[in-house]
Short mmCIF file of C-alpha atoms in Angstrom, two decimals:
data_model
loop_
_atom_site.label_atom_id
_atom_site.label_comp_id
_atom_site.label_asym_id
_atom_site.label_seq_id
_atom_site.Cartn_x
_atom_site.Cartn_y
_atom_site.Cartn_z
CA MET A 1 -6.72 34.85 -29.12
CA SER A 2 -4.48 33.76 -31.97
CA LEU A 3 -3.06 30.92 -29.85
CA ALA A 4 -6.58 29.70 -29.08
CA LEU A 5 -7.43 29.75 -32.79
CA VAL A 6 -4.27 27.79 -33.61
CA ALA A 7 -5.11 25.22 -30.90
CA ARG A 8 -8.64 24.80 -32.25
CA ALA A 9 -7.29 24.38 -35.79
CA LEU A 10 -4.86 21.69 -34.60
CA ASP A 11 -7.68 19.91 -32.76
CA ALA A 12 -9.81 19.99 -35.89
CA ASP A 13 -6.95 18.45 -37.90
CA ARG A 14 -6.51 15.69 -35.29
CA ILE A 15 -10.23 14.94 -35.23
CA GLN A 16 -10.27 14.70 -39.00
CA ALA A 17 -7.20 12.41 -39.05
CA ALA A 18 -8.75 10.16 -36.39
CA ALA A 19 -12.03 10.00 -38.32
CA ALA A 20 -10.09 8.73 -41.34
CA HIS A 21 -9.07 5.75 -39.17
CA GLY A 22 -12.61 5.24 -37.91
CA ILE A 23 -11.84 6.74 -34.49
CA SER A 24 -13.94 9.37 -32.76
CA LEU A 25 -11.37 11.66 -31.11
CA ASP A 26 -12.16 13.91 -28.15
CA PRO A 27 -9.60 16.77 -27.98
CA VAL A 28 -7.86 17.78 -24.78
CA GLY A 29 -10.16 20.06 -22.80
CA GLY A 30 -11.27 21.34 -19.44
CA VAL A 31 -12.18 17.90 -18.11
CA ASP A 32 -8.59 16.77 -18.60
CA LYS A 33 -7.28 19.80 -16.72
CA ALA A 34 -9.74 19.12 -13.89
CA THR A 35 -8.60 15.49 -13.73
CA ILE A 36 -4.95 16.57 -13.42
CA ALA A 37 -5.85 19.15 -10.75
CA VAL A 38 -7.85 16.70 -8.65
CA GLY A 39 -5.11 14.08 -8.95
CA ILE A 40 -2.50 16.59 -7.74
CA ALA A 41 -4.79 17.49 -4.81
CA PHE A 42 -5.14 13.82 -3.84
CA PHE A 43 -1.39 13.27 -3.90
CA GLY A 44 -0.87 16.52 -1.98
CA LEU A 45 -3.08 15.26 0.85
CA THR A 46 -1.34 11.90 0.83
CA PHE A 47 2.04 13.66 0.93
CA VAL A 48 0.95 15.59 4.03
CA LEU A 49 -0.19 12.33 5.65
CA LEU A 50 3.13 10.67 4.84
CA VAL A 51 5.18 13.63 6.09
CA TYR A 52 3.23 13.62 9.36
CA ALA A 53 3.85 9.88 9.71
CA TRP A 54 7.60 10.34 9.17
CA CYS A 55 7.71 13.24 11.64
CA ASN A 56 6.01 10.98 14.19
CA ARG A 57 7.84 7.78 13.26
CA ASP A 58 8.88 7.25 16.90
CA TYR A 59 5.22 6.62 17.71
CA GLN A 60 5.22 2.83 17.62
CA PRO A 61 1.85 2.18 15.86
CA ILE A 62 2.99 4.47 13.02
CA ARG A 63 6.53 3.12 12.88
CA ALA A 64 5.19 -0.43 12.61
CA LYS A 65 3.34 0.45 9.37
CA ASN A 66 6.58 0.18 7.39
CA LEU A 67 7.01 3.81 6.32
CA PRO A 68 9.77 3.09 3.76
CA GLN A 69 7.42 0.75 1.88
CA ALA A 70 4.57 3.29 2.10
CA SER A 71 6.94 5.93 0.72
CA VAL A 72 7.91 3.69 -2.21
CA MET A 73 4.20 3.16 -2.89
CA PHE A 74 3.62 6.94 -2.84
CA VAL A 75 6.46 7.66 -5.28
CA SER A 76 5.25 4.81 -7.51
CA GLY A 77 1.73 6.23 -7.42
CA VAL A 78 2.93 9.72 -8.38
CA LEU A 79 4.93 8.42 -11.33
CA TRP A 80 2.04 6.15 -12.33
CA PHE A 81 -0.16 9.27 -12.39
CA VAL A 82 2.37 11.20 -14.49
CA GLY A 83 2.48 8.28 -16.92
CA ASP A 84 -1.31 8.32 -17.09
CA ILE A 85 -1.27 12.02 -18.01
CA ALA A 86 0.80 11.30 -21.10
CA VAL A 87 -0.43 7.84 -22.11
CA ASN A 88 -4.12 8.60 -21.51
CA GLY A 89 -3.92 11.82 -23.54
CA HIS A 90 -4.63 14.49 -20.90
CA VAL A 91 -2.14 16.85 -22.56
CA ASN A 92 -1.28 17.63 -26.14
CA LEU A 93 1.74 15.49 -26.96
CA ALA A 94 4.53 17.85 -27.88
CA GLY A 95 8.15 18.11 -26.74
CA GLY A 96 8.92 15.80 -23.83
CA TRP A 97 5.32 14.58 -23.66
CA ALA A 98 5.71 13.08 -27.15
CA LYS A 99 8.14 10.38 -25.91
CA CYS A 100 5.47 7.71 -25.73
CA ARG A 101 7.64 4.74 -24.83
CA LEU A 102 9.34 6.68 -22.04
CA TRP A 103 6.00 7.44 -20.39
CA ALA A 104 4.29 4.14 -21.17
CA LEU A 105 7.14 1.73 -20.36
CA TRP A 106 9.68 3.33 -18.05
CA ILE A 107 7.26 5.48 -16.07
CA ARG A 108 3.76 4.04 -16.14
CA LEU A 109 4.30 0.29 -16.50
CA MET A 110 7.47 0.19 -14.40
CA PHE A 111 5.88 1.93 -11.43
CA VAL A 112 2.48 0.24 -11.75
CA LEU A 113 4.33 -3.04 -11.27
CA LEU A 114 6.53 -1.66 -8.48
CA PHE A 115 3.37 -0.52 -6.67
CA SER A 116 1.85 -3.98 -7.21
CA CYS A 117 5.02 -5.59 -5.90
CA CYS A 118 4.74 -3.54 -2.69
CA VAL A 119 1.20 -4.82 -2.17
CA PHE A 120 2.40 -8.37 -2.82
CA VAL A 121 5.20 -8.03 -0.25
CA ARG A 122 2.68 -6.83 2.33
CA VAL A 123 0.47 -9.89 1.80
CA TYR A 124 3.53 -12.16 1.55
CA ALA A 125 4.74 -10.89 4.94
CA LEU A 126 1.42 -11.81 6.58
CA TYR A 127 1.72 -15.29 5.09
CA TRP A 128 5.19 -15.82 6.58
CA LEU A 129 4.30 -14.40 9.98
CA PHE A 130 0.89 -15.90 10.61
CA VAL A 131 0.72 -19.02 8.41
CA ARG A 132 4.32 -20.18 8.30
CA ARG A 133 4.91 -18.69 11.78
CA GLN A 134 8.37 -17.48 10.85
CA GLN A 135 9.99 -14.08 11.13
CA PHE A 136 9.91 -11.88 8.05
CA ARG A 137 13.26 -10.15 7.86
CA GLY A 138 16.65 -10.44 6.26
CA TRP A 139 16.37 -11.32 2.58
CA LYS A 140 12.72 -12.34 2.67
CA PRO A 141 11.23 -8.83 2.17
CA VAL A 142 13.70 -8.13 -0.65
CA VAL A 143 13.41 -11.36 -2.66
CA PRO A 144 10.07 -10.48 -4.38
CA TYR A 145 11.57 -7.21 -5.63
CA LEU A 146 14.74 -8.95 -6.78
CA ILE A 147 12.66 -11.40 -8.81
CA ALA A 148 9.93 -9.10 -10.16
CA MET A 149 11.71 -5.85 -10.98
CA PRO A 150 14.52 -7.30 -13.15
CA CYS A 151 11.83 -9.11 -15.16
CA VAL A 152 9.97 -5.82 -15.59
CA PHE A 153 13.20 -4.07 -16.57
CA VAL A 154 13.92 -6.70 -19.25
CA PHE A 155 10.35 -6.36 -20.56
CA CYS A 156 10.64 -2.56 -20.75
CA LEU A 157 14.07 -2.78 -22.37
CA ALA A 158 12.77 -5.20 -25.00
CA GLY A 159 9.85 -2.85 -25.67
CA GLN A 160 12.25 0.07 -26.01
CA LEU A 161 14.55 -1.75 -28.44
CA ALA A 162 11.78 -3.20 -30.60
CA SER A 163 10.21 -1.32 -33.47
CA PRO A 164 7.64 1.30 -32.37
CA ASN A 165 5.13 -0.34 -34.71
CA VAL A 166 5.46 -3.55 -32.66
CA THR A 167 5.18 -1.88 -29.25
CA MET A 168 3.99 1.72 -28.98
CA ARG A 169 4.34 4.77 -31.15
CA LEU A 170 3.31 8.38 -31.41
CA ASP A 171 0.67 8.91 -34.06
CA GLY A 172 1.59 12.40 -35.20
CA GLU A 173 -1.63 12.99 -37.12
CA MET A 174 -3.93 12.19 -34.21
CA GLY A 175 -1.46 13.35 -31.54
CA LEU A 176 -1.89 10.13 -29.51
CA CYS A 177 0.30 7.43 -28.04
CA VAL A 178 -0.96 4.25 -29.69
CA TYR A 179 -0.22 0.70 -28.46
CA SER A 180 0.00 -2.22 -30.84
CA ARG A 181 -2.72 -4.65 -29.79
CA ALA A 182 -0.30 -7.53 -29.06
CA PHE A 183 1.95 -5.34 -26.92
CA HIS A 184 -0.97 -3.88 -25.00
CA ILE A 185 -2.22 -7.39 -24.21
CA SER A 186 1.27 -8.41 -23.07
CA THR A 187 1.45 -5.50 -20.61
CA LEU A 188 -1.94 -6.50 -19.19
CA VAL A 189 -0.84 -10.14 -18.90
CA LEU A 190 2.24 -9.05 -16.96
CA GLN A 191 0.09 -7.11 -14.49
CA TRP A 192 -2.41 -9.95 -14.13
CA ILE A 193 0.39 -12.42 -13.37
CA MET A 194 1.51 -10.20 -10.50
CA TRP A 195 -2.04 -9.90 -9.18
CA ALA A 196 -2.70 -13.61 -9.56
CA LEU A 197 0.16 -14.16 -7.10
CA VAL A 198 -1.32 -11.57 -4.75
CA MET A 199 -4.71 -13.32 -4.86
CA VAL A 200 -3.08 -16.71 -4.20
CA PHE A 201 -1.46 -15.42 -1.02
CA MET A 202 -4.64 -13.60 0.02
CA TRP A 203 -6.36 -16.97 -0.16
CA LEU A 204 -3.61 -18.57 1.93
CA ILE A 205 -4.03 -15.98 4.72
CA ARG A 206 -7.84 -15.95 4.62
CA ASN A 207 -8.19 -17.73 7.99
CA ILE A 208 -5.91 -15.46 9.99
CA GLN A 209 -7.69 -14.11 13.05
CA ALA A 210 -5.76 -11.17 14.44
CA SER A 211 -6.51 -8.29 16.81
CA PHE A 212 -4.77 -5.96 14.36
CA ASN A 213 -6.38 -4.99 11.05
CA GLU A 214 -3.57 -5.92 8.65
CA VAL A 215 -5.45 -8.78 6.97
CA HIS A 216 -8.59 -6.71 6.47
CA GLU A 217 -6.52 -3.74 5.28
CA SER A 218 -4.69 -5.95 2.80
CA LEU A 219 -7.95 -7.42 1.52
CA LEU A 220 -9.41 -3.95 0.98
CA ILE A 221 -6.22 -2.78 -0.77
CA VAL A 222 -6.28 -5.83 -3.06
CA LEU A 223 -9.94 -5.31 -3.94
CA ILE A 224 -9.42 -1.62 -4.76
CA THR A 225 -6.37 -2.30 -6.92
CA LEU A 226 -8.09 -5.20 -8.68
CA LEU A 227 -10.91 -2.79 -9.53
CA SER A 228 -8.34 -0.50 -11.12
CA LEU A 229 -6.80 -3.37 -13.09
CA VAL A 230 -10.16 -4.66 -14.30
CA GLN A 231 -11.19 -1.16 -15.35
CA ASN A 232 -7.90 -0.64 -17.21
CA THR A 233 -8.26 -4.02 -18.92
CA VAL A 234 -11.86 -3.52 -20.04
CA VAL A 235 -11.59 0.10 -21.14
CA GLY A 236 -8.18 -0.36 -22.74
CA THR A 237 -9.49 -3.31 -24.75
CA VAL A 238 -12.96 -2.10 -25.69
CA ARG A 239 -12.18 1.59 -26.21
CA ALA A 240 -8.70 1.40 -27.79
CA PRO A 241 -6.97 3.74 -28.21
CA ILE A 242 -8.07 4.91 -24.78
CA ALA A 243 -6.49 8.35 -25.20
CA ALA A 244 -8.98 9.17 -27.97
CA HIS A 245 -12.05 8.93 -25.74
CA SER A 246 -12.54 11.52 -23.01
CA LYS A 247 -14.82 9.44 -20.77
CA GLY A 248 -12.63 6.36 -20.88
CA GLN A 249 -9.33 8.18 -20.37
CA ASN A 250 -10.60 10.31 -17.49
CA ALA A 251 -12.32 7.38 -15.79
CA THR A 252 -9.13 5.33 -16.02
CA THR A 253 -6.94 8.07 -14.59
CA TRP A 254 -9.40 8.75 -11.76
CA VAL A 255 -9.57 5.08 -10.81
CA ASP A 256 -5.78 4.84 -10.87
CA PHE A 257 -5.01 7.81 -8.63
CA ILE A 258 -7.85 6.99 -6.23
CA ASP A 259 -6.47 3.45 -5.98
CA THR A 260 -2.91 4.57 -5.17
CA ASN A 261 -3.93 7.22 -2.65
CA PHE A 262 -6.56 5.14 -0.88
CA THR A 263 -4.06 2.32 -0.49
CA ILE A 264 -1.70 4.55 1.48
CA TRP A 265 -4.55 6.06 3.47
CA ILE A 266 -5.82 2.61 4.42
CA ILE A 267 -2.38 1.74 5.77
CA LEU A 268 -1.60 4.98 7.65
CA ILE A 269 -4.79 6.89 8.45
CA TRP A 270 -5.86 4.98 11.60
CA PRO A 271 -2.59 5.22 13.57
CA VAL A 272 -2.12 8.82 12.40
CA VAL A 273 -5.59 9.84 13.58
CA GLN A 274 -5.05 8.03 16.88
CA SER A 275 -1.69 9.72 17.36
CA ILE A 276 -3.39 13.11 16.99
CA PHE A 277 -6.53 12.57 19.09
CA ASN A 278 -5.85 9.62 21.38
CA ARG A 279 -2.11 9.23 21.49
CA SER A 280 -1.30 7.74 24.89
CA ALA A 281 -4.32 5.49 25.35
CA TYR A 282 -4.12 4.03 21.85
CA LEU A 283 -0.38 3.38 22.30
CA ALA A 284 -1.08 1.43 25.48
CA LEU A 285 -3.80 -0.63 23.84
CA TRP A 286 -1.65 -1.19 20.76
CA ARG A 287 1.20 -2.54 22.88
CA ALA A 288 -1.17 -4.87 24.67
CA ARG A 289 -2.50 -6.21 21.39
CA LEU A 290 0.98 -6.49 19.94
CA VAL A 291 2.26 -8.69 22.73
CA ASP A 292 -0.88 -10.80 23.00
CA ASP A 293 -1.67 -11.19 19.31
CA GLY A 294 1.45 -10.42 17.34
CA PHE A 295 3.69 -12.55 19.55
CA ARG A 296 1.49 -15.38 20.74
CA ARG A 297 -0.46 -15.97 17.52
CA GLY A 298 1.99 -14.64 14.95
CA TYR A 299 5.09 -16.26 16.44
CA ASP A 300 3.44 -19.15 18.33
CA VAL A 301 4.82 -17.99 21.66
CA SER A 302 4.41 -20.29 24.64
CA ASN A 303 3.70 -19.08 28.16
CA THR A 304 7.17 -19.81 29.47
CA ALA A 305 9.11 -16.78 30.65
CA ASN A 306 12.27 -17.75 28.80
CA HIS A 307 10.42 -18.14 25.50
CA VAL A 308 8.67 -14.82 25.95
CA GLU A 309 11.88 -12.94 26.72
CA THR A 310 13.74 -14.59 23.82
CA THR A 311 10.98 -13.72 21.39
CA VAL A 312 10.66 -10.14 22.63
CA CYS A 313 14.39 -9.60 22.28
CA SER A 314 14.26 -10.89 18.71
CA LEU A 315 11.88 -8.13 17.57
CA ASP A 316 12.87 -4.55 16.80
CA LEU A 317 10.52 -2.10 18.41
CA ARG A 318 13.21 -0.40 20.43
CA PRO A 319 11.69 2.71 22.01
CA ALA A 320 13.23 5.92 20.78
CA SER A 321 11.20 8.66 22.51
CA VAL A 322 8.80 9.50 25.30
CA ASP A 323 6.15 7.66 23.28
CA ALA A 324 8.06 4.45 23.92
CA PRO A 325 9.33 4.15 27.54
CA LYS A 326 12.77 2.61 27.81
CA ASP A 327 12.41 0.56 31.00
CA ASP A 328 11.59 -3.13 30.97
CA SER A 329 8.56 -4.38 32.87
CA ALA A 330 7.95 -7.85 34.14
CA TRP A 331 4.44 -6.66 35.03
CA LEU A 332 3.38 -6.39 31.39
CA TYR A 333 4.93 -9.77 30.61
CA ARG A 334 2.88 -11.30 33.40
CA THR A 335 -0.25 -9.38 32.39
CA MET A 336 -0.08 -10.50 28.77
CA TYR A 337 0.86 -14.12 29.31
CA ALA A 338 -0.58 -15.19 32.64
CA ASP A 339 -3.41 -17.66 32.38
CA ALA A 340 -5.25 -16.32 35.42
CA PRO A 341 -7.02 -12.97 35.08
CA GLU A 342 -6.33 -12.07 38.73
CA LEU A 343 -2.89 -10.48 38.57
CA PRO A 344 -1.35 -8.49 41.41
CA GLY A 345 -0.62 -4.90 40.51
CA ALA A 346 -2.94 -4.74 37.51
CA PRO A 347 -6.05 -2.52 37.76
CA SER A 348 -9.28 -4.48 37.42
CA ALA A 349 -10.42 -2.52 34.34
CA VAL A 350 -7.10 -3.23 32.66
CA ARG A 351 -7.25 -6.91 33.59
CA ALA A 352 -10.74 -7.16 32.09
CA SER A 353 -9.71 -5.33 28.93
CA LEU A 354 -6.60 -7.41 28.42
CA SER A 355 -8.61 -10.54 29.09
CA ASN A 356 -10.97 -9.44 26.29
CA ILE A 357 -7.99 -9.00 23.99
CA ARG A 358 -6.66 -12.47 24.82
CA ASN A 359 -10.05 -14.04 24.25
CA GLY A 360 -10.70 -12.21 20.98
CA ARG A 361 -13.52 -10.04 22.34
CA ALA A 362 -11.77 -6.68 22.15
CA ARG A 363 -13.03 -5.81 18.69
CA GLY A 364 -16.59 -5.27 19.81
CA THR A 365 -15.64 -3.30 22.95
CA PHE A 366 -12.99 -1.00 21.55
CA SER A 367 -14.07 2.16 23.34
CA SER A 368 -14.24 0.52 26.77
CA THR A 369 -10.92 -1.19 26.18
CA LEU A 370 -9.38 2.08 25.05
CA THR A 371 -10.71 3.85 28.15
CA ALA A 372 -9.22 1.20 30.40
CA ALA A 373 -5.96 1.43 28.52
CA HIS A 374 -5.49 4.99 29.81
CA THR A 375 -4.39 3.45 33.09
CA LEU A 376 -1.57 1.65 31.32
CA VAL A 377 0.13 4.86 30.26
CA SER A 378 1.75 5.40 33.65
CA GLN A 379 2.87 1.78 33.83
CA PRO A 380 6.33 0.69 32.63
CA SER A 381 6.17 -0.95 29.24
CA VAL A 382 7.97 -3.61 27.28
CA THR A 383 11.19 -2.92 25.49
CA ILE A 384 10.84 -4.76 22.21
CA ASP A 385 13.90 -4.94 20.04
CA LYS A 386 12.77 -5.54 16.45
CA ARG A 387 10.18 -3.80 14.34
CA PRO A 388 7.44 -6.09 12.94
CA GLU A 389 7.24 -5.11 9.30
CA TYR A 390 3.81 -6.68 8.80
CA MET A 391 1.76 -3.92 10.40
#
């Protein structure tokens, strides 16, 4: 009881100190604890999803989703959330929580921008594969990180070395982390520059027509994250300091952790669900779409056998388990690339389904195509030697 009385007395002192500065302060309460609990639950579910994906990484549709990048996004999202807890005032700032610049610069801002960089690389990969029609490997996936993250590091270091009054400081009377207005605007500008680049490349890939959903997934991810950035910009500007206002701080934290978790779910949930409930048939259909769409449209593959074999050998989807048969099959090459629908050895339902895929009609007849794809499971499949990181 005495501890509760002390806490209430401290809250009353903070409220009075904030009122002296013309700020209406909402003390830390049950809503903040609920926000932290719900955020932990969201990340727990996402962690389970990610662990399942890693445990089933030999399943090609999951492996093609670039699990290392999804893992970096998850870690960035968790640290972003931890930074929100401190910077948005969901806990009383004492001890380690009182290190405002640590949480605001090195945790929150650093990993917000790392998360944004991951989204940019995903869109950038689609641009190289489907617009430039070039492979996206080697240094290309790494270059955006090598450019962006050192710039972020220098920005955070400058903020750390500058006076707290110029950047961010702990207001001991109110118990809040308080940005200087100029520094807060500069952090928002840095984030908007990153997202301006993302929007430029989304515009460049707007006309991609693919059997896979990567473009639509990327568009949805960009829209969700832009919503988070707009909300942070508006609330952080109009309701500064955001940590003083319960509605603003909780709304911001909710939008942030929903954004990070939904992004990973959008990327992984469909192949994970299919691997659980429709594993073999979806794998067969996925391979058919990969060869027909990912090779022909993404890499501008001609119908010549030599070109097909050269291109297939240049990709890394080497089968590693029973989910990915290890024997080569000229039948699937012929099925995917022959101009005539009448192919010897191919079941009629499969020929019709694959013809729909080639002609762009498979989206509206997914269930029938998936049913027909069951017959492909017993057929030998393609050995593809490089993983397409754009999935």
